[in-house]
Amino acid sequence: MPELPEVETVRRQLAPLIRGAAVINARSHLSAKFTSASDAIGYTIASIDRRGKYLLVGLTNTTLESQPSNRELIVHLGMTGALYVDHAWPDDPYCRASWDFADGRTLWFRDIRRFGRVAVVPTGDHRSLPTLHHLGPEPFDPTLDGPRFHRSIAASRRRVKTQLLSQRPIAGVGNIYADEALWRARIHPGARRVGLARASALLNELRAVLLEALDNGGTTLRDYRTPDRSEGRNQFHLDCYGRSGRPCRRCATPLISRELDQRTTTWCPLCQAH
DNA sequence: CGGGGTTCCTGGCCGC
DNA sequence: TGCGGCCAGGAACCCC
């Protein structure tokens, strides 16, 4: 379940491998989620950025006959997506898209459950990806402070956890790091009102959790791998996610798990009381 | 346009 | 050993 730390780890490994590569061919799974992969043919990879959980691969037009127009290859890893660069790859039923480079190498997008997505769009035109189009600030955006984060949260009466997962108050947070940060900030995930002080604390804990996970190379629960096929190490540092029934590391009360807005959520019933 | 519900996917695991 | 049932869950999509 790649969230910001996992996607950023992938970005850092991938960037030096594919920057400057010229895409000469592409193939994809027949699902519309992947078929636009071929729109990258004829373009050269100029940059590899990230917004939230989206990888943004900058493409420069290298064909002489058409008007210069730059595009963007957008990859969302979904739940089980992974990217690899290789000269060849044995038949893999889970390869959903691939791009052949002029130098003989190929970029492979493997995604067992097909929750991922590939899109090629005119640079900056994110209208076909509404969550990206309306994406909130990056966690380490210096203009994101306690008051701004609080205003964003307070503008809606939805549960605070649901708001975090919406990507609107802050970009890149998924189920794991939402539960972890709420636990650290001692905020009930179902709270519909969060004051300025607690919102500021939540922002601080989100930043800490994401930074630590990034330092640990991300969280590998099952499928997450980096382009060099290594696993993350942050799964050994989780305090809350996946620990339902086990004692809270602060107060020893057994953590509980419930479905909140169709999302499994774990929290401490004592530390994170309403 | 916000909010709520539905859907897409498949491997792993559990119980019988 | 085989198999049905269930679970994980981001974000597009649809409807009110």
Short mmCIF file of C-alpha atoms (C1' of nucleotides) in Angstrom, two decimals:
data_model
loop_
_atom_site.label_atom_id
_atom_site.label_comp_id
_atom_site.label_asym_id
_atom_site.label_seq_id
_atom_site.Cartn_x
_atom_site.Cartn_y
_atom_site.Cartn_z
CA MET A 1 0.00 0.00 0.00
CA PRO A 2 2.29 2.69 -1.23
CA GLU A 3 1.74 6.03 0.47
CA LEU A 4 3.99 9.08 0.29
CA PRO A 5 7.12 7.52 1.86
CA GLU A 6 6.91 4.49 -0.42
CA VAL A 7 6.26 6.51 -3.57
CA GLU A 8 9.07 8.92 -2.72
CA THR A 9 11.46 6.00 -2.14
CA VAL A 10 10.49 4.61 -5.55
CA ARG A 11 10.95 8.04 -7.14
CA ARG A 12 14.45 8.45 -5.76
CA GLN A 13 15.55 5.04 -7.01
CA LEU A 14 13.83 5.33 -10.34
CA ALA A 15 14.90 8.84 -11.31
CA PRO A 16 18.57 8.13 -12.13
CA LEU A 17 17.58 4.93 -13.96
CA ILE A 18 15.14 6.45 -16.44
CA ARG A 19 16.05 10.13 -16.78
CA GLY A 20 17.03 10.85 -20.37
CA ALA A 21 15.58 7.60 -21.70
CA ALA A 22 13.77 7.78 -25.06
CA VAL A 23 10.52 5.82 -25.21
CA ILE A 24 10.28 3.98 -28.56
CA ASN A 25 7.50 1.50 -27.82
CA ALA A 26 4.94 0.62 -25.17
CA ARG A 27 2.46 -2.11 -24.31
CA SER A 28 -0.33 -2.31 -21.80
CA HIS A 29 -3.10 -4.39 -20.29
CA LEU A 30 -6.38 -3.84 -22.11
CA SER A 31 -8.00 -2.10 -19.13
CA ALA A 32 -8.59 1.60 -19.71
CA LYS A 33 -6.61 2.22 -16.52
CA PHE A 34 -3.42 1.41 -18.44
CA THR A 35 -3.99 1.87 -22.16
CA SER A 36 -2.75 5.45 -22.33
CA ALA A 37 0.77 4.12 -21.69
CA SER A 38 1.36 4.18 -25.45
CA ASP A 39 0.86 7.95 -25.54
CA ALA A 40 4.41 8.20 -24.18
CA ILE A 41 5.91 6.77 -27.39
CA GLY A 42 8.16 9.30 -29.13
CA TYR A 43 8.91 11.20 -25.95
CA THR A 44 12.02 11.40 -23.80
CA ILE A 45 11.92 11.27 -20.02
CA ALA A 46 13.12 14.60 -18.71
CA SER A 47 12.13 14.56 -15.04
CA ILE A 48 10.66 12.36 -12.33
CA ASP A 49 8.63 14.18 -9.69
CA ARG A 50 6.02 13.23 -7.13
CA ARG A 51 2.82 14.83 -5.82
CA GLY A 52 1.21 12.98 -2.94
CA LYS A 53 1.09 9.36 -4.03
CA TYR A 54 1.34 10.18 -7.75
CA LEU A 55 4.56 9.81 -9.72
CA LEU A 56 4.83 12.52 -12.38
CA VAL A 57 7.22 11.66 -15.18
CA GLY A 58 8.00 14.67 -17.38
CA LEU A 59 8.13 13.86 -21.11
CA THR A 60 9.72 15.96 -23.85
CA ASN A 61 8.66 15.52 -27.46
CA THR A 62 11.47 14.19 -29.63
CA THR A 63 9.66 13.75 -32.92
CA LEU A 64 10.63 16.35 -35.50
CA GLU A 65 7.46 16.49 -37.57
CA SER A 66 4.96 17.41 -34.87
CA GLN A 67 4.66 20.56 -32.87
CA PRO A 68 6.74 20.50 -29.70
CA SER A 69 4.36 19.57 -26.91
CA ASN A 70 5.35 18.21 -23.59
CA ARG A 71 3.45 15.52 -21.80
CA GLU A 72 3.36 13.96 -18.41
CA LEU A 73 3.29 10.25 -17.62
CA ILE A 74 1.40 9.81 -14.36
CA VAL A 75 1.67 6.57 -12.42
CA HIS A 76 -0.33 5.71 -9.32
CA LEU A 77 0.89 2.50 -7.69
CA GLY A 78 -2.48 1.73 -6.12
CA MET A 79 -2.23 -1.14 -3.66
CA THR A 80 0.23 -3.53 -5.28
CA GLY A 81 2.00 -1.52 -7.97
CA ALA A 82 5.77 -1.68 -8.54
CA LEU A 83 8.13 -0.29 -11.17
CA TYR A 84 11.22 -2.05 -12.48
CA VAL A 85 13.82 -1.32 -15.15
CA ASP A 86 15.35 -4.29 -16.97
CA HIS A 87 16.57 -5.46 -20.32
CA ALA A 88 14.15 -8.34 -20.38
CA TRP A 89 11.63 -9.91 -18.12
CA PRO A 90 10.18 -13.40 -18.22
CA ASP A 91 6.45 -13.63 -18.88
CA ASP A 92 4.62 -12.09 -15.95
CA PRO A 93 0.83 -12.19 -15.84
CA TYR A 94 0.80 -9.13 -13.58
CA CYS A 95 2.65 -6.75 -15.89
CA ARG A 96 0.11 -4.02 -16.70
CA ALA A 97 2.21 -1.62 -18.78
CA SER A 98 5.74 -1.39 -20.12
CA TRP A 99 7.80 1.16 -22.02
CA ASP A 100 10.75 0.20 -24.23
CA PHE A 101 13.70 2.59 -24.30
CA ALA A 102 15.99 3.29 -27.25
CA ASP A 103 18.93 1.90 -25.24
CA GLY A 104 17.36 -1.56 -25.05
CA ARG A 105 16.02 -1.36 -21.54
CA THR A 106 12.34 -1.49 -20.55
CA LEU A 107 10.37 0.14 -17.75
CA TRP A 108 7.85 -2.33 -16.31
CA PHE A 109 4.73 -1.56 -14.29
CA ARG A 110 3.67 -4.61 -12.32
CA ASP A 111 0.39 -4.45 -10.39
CA ILE A 112 -1.23 -7.65 -9.15
CA ARG A 113 -4.58 -6.19 -8.12
CA ARG A 114 -4.85 -3.50 -10.78
CA PHE A 115 -5.76 -0.76 -8.35
CA GLY A 116 -2.97 1.28 -9.88
CA ARG A 117 -3.29 3.57 -12.82
CA VAL A 118 -1.31 5.01 -15.73
CA ALA A 119 -2.17 8.25 -17.52
CA VAL A 120 -0.41 10.36 -20.14
CA VAL A 121 -1.69 13.94 -20.25
CA PRO A 122 -0.58 17.34 -21.49
CA THR A 123 1.82 18.61 -18.83
CA GLY A 124 -0.09 19.86 -15.82
CA ASP A 125 -3.52 18.88 -17.14
CA HIS A 126 -4.78 16.76 -14.26
CA ARG A 127 -8.50 17.11 -14.90
CA SER A 128 -8.83 13.40 -15.65
CA LEU A 129 -7.47 12.57 -12.18
CA PRO A 130 -9.77 14.43 -9.78
CA THR A 131 -7.88 13.53 -6.61
CA LEU A 132 -4.63 14.81 -8.10
CA HIS A 133 -6.40 17.83 -9.55
CA HIS A 134 -7.69 18.82 -6.10
CA LEU A 135 -4.68 17.53 -4.15
CA GLY A 136 -3.83 19.29 -0.90
CA PRO A 137 -0.40 20.66 0.03
CA GLU A 138 2.65 18.46 0.34
CA PRO A 139 3.34 17.59 3.99
CA PHE A 140 6.58 19.58 4.00
CA ASP A 141 5.23 22.58 2.15
CA PRO A 142 6.51 25.50 4.28
CA THR A 143 3.23 27.36 3.75
CA LEU A 144 1.36 24.53 5.45
CA ASP A 145 1.16 25.43 9.12
CA GLY A 146 -1.11 24.61 12.05
CA PRO A 147 -3.71 27.30 11.37
CA ARG A 148 -3.98 26.47 7.67
CA PHE A 149 -4.25 22.75 8.40
CA HIS A 150 -6.86 23.44 11.07
CA ARG A 151 -8.94 25.63 8.76
CA SER A 152 -8.88 22.91 6.14
CA ILE A 153 -10.03 20.24 8.61
CA ALA A 154 -12.63 22.49 10.23
CA ALA A 155 -14.25 23.30 6.87
CA SER A 156 -15.87 19.87 6.86
CA ARG A 157 -17.79 17.86 9.44
CA ARG A 158 -16.49 14.56 8.12
CA ARG A 159 -14.44 12.34 10.40
CA VAL A 160 -10.86 13.54 10.71
CA LYS A 161 -9.46 10.24 9.46
CA THR A 162 -11.74 10.31 6.43
CA GLN A 163 -10.51 13.82 5.67
CA LEU A 164 -6.88 12.71 5.84
CA LEU A 165 -7.59 9.89 3.37
CA SER A 166 -9.31 12.36 1.01
CA GLN A 167 -5.89 13.92 0.20
CA ARG A 168 -7.39 17.40 0.58
CA PRO A 169 -5.96 18.74 3.86
CA ILE A 170 -2.58 17.14 3.13
CA ALA A 171 -1.22 15.00 0.28
CA GLY A 172 0.11 11.47 0.44
CA VAL A 173 -1.39 10.04 3.62
CA GLY A 174 -3.04 6.61 3.46
CA ASN A 175 -4.51 4.20 5.97
CA ILE A 176 -1.25 3.22 7.66
CA TYR A 177 0.17 6.68 8.34
CA ALA A 178 -3.24 8.17 9.15
CA ASP A 179 -3.70 5.63 11.95
CA GLU A 180 -0.11 6.11 13.13
CA ALA A 181 -0.29 9.90 13.28
CA LEU A 182 -3.72 9.96 14.96
CA TRP A 183 -2.42 7.54 17.58
CA ARG A 184 0.62 9.71 18.24
CA ALA A 185 -1.50 12.86 18.46
CA ARG A 186 -4.02 11.04 20.69
CA ILE A 187 -6.91 12.02 18.46
CA HIS A 188 -9.92 9.78 17.98
CA PRO A 189 -10.05 8.89 14.26
CA GLY A 190 -13.82 9.38 14.23
CA ALA A 191 -13.69 12.93 15.60
CA ARG A 192 -15.69 15.43 13.55
CA ARG A 193 -14.27 18.50 15.26
CA VAL A 194 -10.58 19.09 16.00
CA GLY A 195 -9.39 22.31 17.62
CA LEU A 196 -6.40 24.35 16.53
CA ALA A 197 -4.01 22.94 19.12
CA ARG A 198 -4.86 19.35 18.31
CA ALA A 199 -4.81 19.99 14.57
CA SER A 200 -1.35 21.51 14.91
CA ALA A 201 -0.22 18.49 16.91
CA LEU A 202 -1.66 16.18 14.26
CA LEU A 203 0.24 18.00 11.52
CA ASN A 204 3.46 17.65 13.49
CA GLU A 205 2.88 13.93 14.03
CA LEU A 206 1.99 13.39 10.38
CA ARG A 207 5.27 14.99 9.39
CA ALA A 208 7.21 12.92 11.92
CA VAL A 209 5.56 9.66 10.89
CA LEU A 210 6.11 10.29 7.18
CA LEU A 211 9.72 11.35 7.67
CA GLU A 212 10.55 8.32 9.79
CA ALA A 213 8.89 6.00 7.29
CA LEU A 214 10.89 7.62 4.49
CA ASP A 215 14.09 7.13 6.48
CA ASN A 216 13.10 3.47 6.84
CA GLY A 217 12.54 3.06 3.10
CA GLY A 218 8.77 2.68 3.47
CA THR A 219 6.49 0.02 4.92
CA THR A 220 6.39 -3.41 3.25
CA LEU A 221 3.41 -5.42 4.46
CA ARG A 222 3.16 -7.66 1.42
CA ASP A 223 3.74 -6.34 -2.08
CA TYR A 224 5.59 -3.05 -1.81
CA ARG A 225 9.03 -3.20 -3.44
CA THR A 226 11.39 -0.55 -4.74
CA PRO A 227 12.81 -0.70 -8.29
CA ASP A 228 15.84 -2.64 -7.01
CA ARG A 229 13.36 -5.11 -5.47
CA SER A 230 14.25 -4.32 -1.88
CA GLU A 231 11.65 -4.11 0.88
CA GLY A 232 11.03 -1.29 3.32
CA ARG A 233 11.80 -1.58 7.01
CA ASN A 234 9.15 0.67 8.54
CA GLN A 235 6.78 -2.25 9.21
CA PHE A 236 8.96 -2.94 12.24
CA HIS A 237 8.26 0.51 13.65
CA LEU A 238 4.47 0.71 13.56
CA ASP A 239 2.76 1.61 16.85
CA CYS A 240 -0.88 1.33 15.80
CA TYR A 241 -1.69 0.05 12.31
CA GLY A 242 -2.12 -3.71 12.29
CA ARG A 243 -1.85 -3.94 16.09
CA SER A 244 -5.53 -4.43 16.92
CA GLY A 245 -5.93 -6.40 20.15
CA ARG A 246 -2.34 -5.81 21.17
CA PRO A 247 -1.45 -3.47 24.03
CA CYS A 248 -1.10 0.25 23.42
CA ARG A 249 2.57 1.15 23.71
CA ARG A 250 1.65 4.12 25.93
CA CYS A 251 -1.02 2.77 28.28
CA ALA A 252 -1.18 -1.01 27.65
CA THR A 253 -4.91 -0.88 26.86
CA PRO A 254 -5.67 -3.28 23.99
CA LEU A 255 -6.01 -1.37 20.72
CA ILE A 256 -9.34 -1.76 18.96
CA SER A 257 -10.24 -1.96 15.30
CA ARG A 258 -13.48 -0.85 13.68
CA GLU A 259 -14.72 0.03 10.24
CA LEU A 260 -15.00 3.82 9.86
CA ASP A 261 -16.43 5.12 6.59
CA GLN A 262 -15.62 1.81 4.91
CA ARG A 263 -12.02 1.84 6.15
CA THR A 264 -10.52 -0.44 8.77
CA THR A 265 -9.24 1.80 11.54
CA THR A 266 -7.19 0.94 14.60
CA TRP A 267 -6.86 3.13 17.68
CA CYS A 268 -6.43 3.14 21.45
CA PRO A 269 -9.80 3.48 23.20
CA LEU A 270 -8.16 5.12 26.21
CA CYS A 271 -5.48 7.42 24.75
CA GLN A 272 -7.69 8.38 21.82
CA ALA A 273 -10.98 8.85 23.63
CA HIS A 274 -13.58 11.17 22.18
"C1'" DC B 1 -20.18 20.84 -5.18
"C1'" DG B 2 -19.96 18.08 -0.86
"C1'" DG B 3 -20.97 13.76 0.84
"C1'" DG B 4 -22.16 8.99 0.74
"C1'" DG B 5 -22.23 4.55 -1.42
"C1'" DT B 6 -20.33 1.32 -4.97
"C1'" DT B 7 -16.88 -0.76 -7.67
"C1'" DC B 8 -12.67 -2.41 -9.27
"C1'" DC B 9 -9.05 -6.66 -8.37
"C1'" DT B 10 -6.45 -11.00 -6.67
"C1'" DG B 11 -3.60 -13.55 -3.33
"C1'" DG B 12 -3.53 -15.13 1.20
"C1'" DC B 13 -5.72 -16.99 4.89
"C1'" DC B 14 -9.29 -19.42 7.60
"C1'" DG B 15 -12.58 -22.95 8.60
"C1'" DC B 16 -14.70 -27.12 7.35
"C1'" DT C 1 -6.50 -31.61 -0.25
"C1'" DG C 2 -10.07 -28.62 -1.96
"C1'" DC C 3 -12.95 -24.89 -1.78
"C1'" DG C 4 -16.11 -21.16 -0.50
"C1'" DG C 5 -15.97 -16.98 2.04
"C1'" DC C 6 -13.73 -13.09 3.57
"C1'" DC C 7 -10.30 -9.47 3.86
"C1'" DA C 8 -7.04 -5.71 2.33
"C1'" DG C 9 -8.16 -0.66 0.36
"C1'" DG C 10 -7.04 4.19 -3.14
"C1'" DA C 11 -9.57 6.58 -5.89
"C1'" DA C 12 -12.71 6.84 -9.81
"C1'" DC C 13 -17.37 7.03 -10.47
"C1'" DC C 14 -22.27 7.74 -9.84
"C1'" DC C 15 -26.12 9.80 -7.63
"C1'" DC C 16 -28.55 13.06 -4.69
#
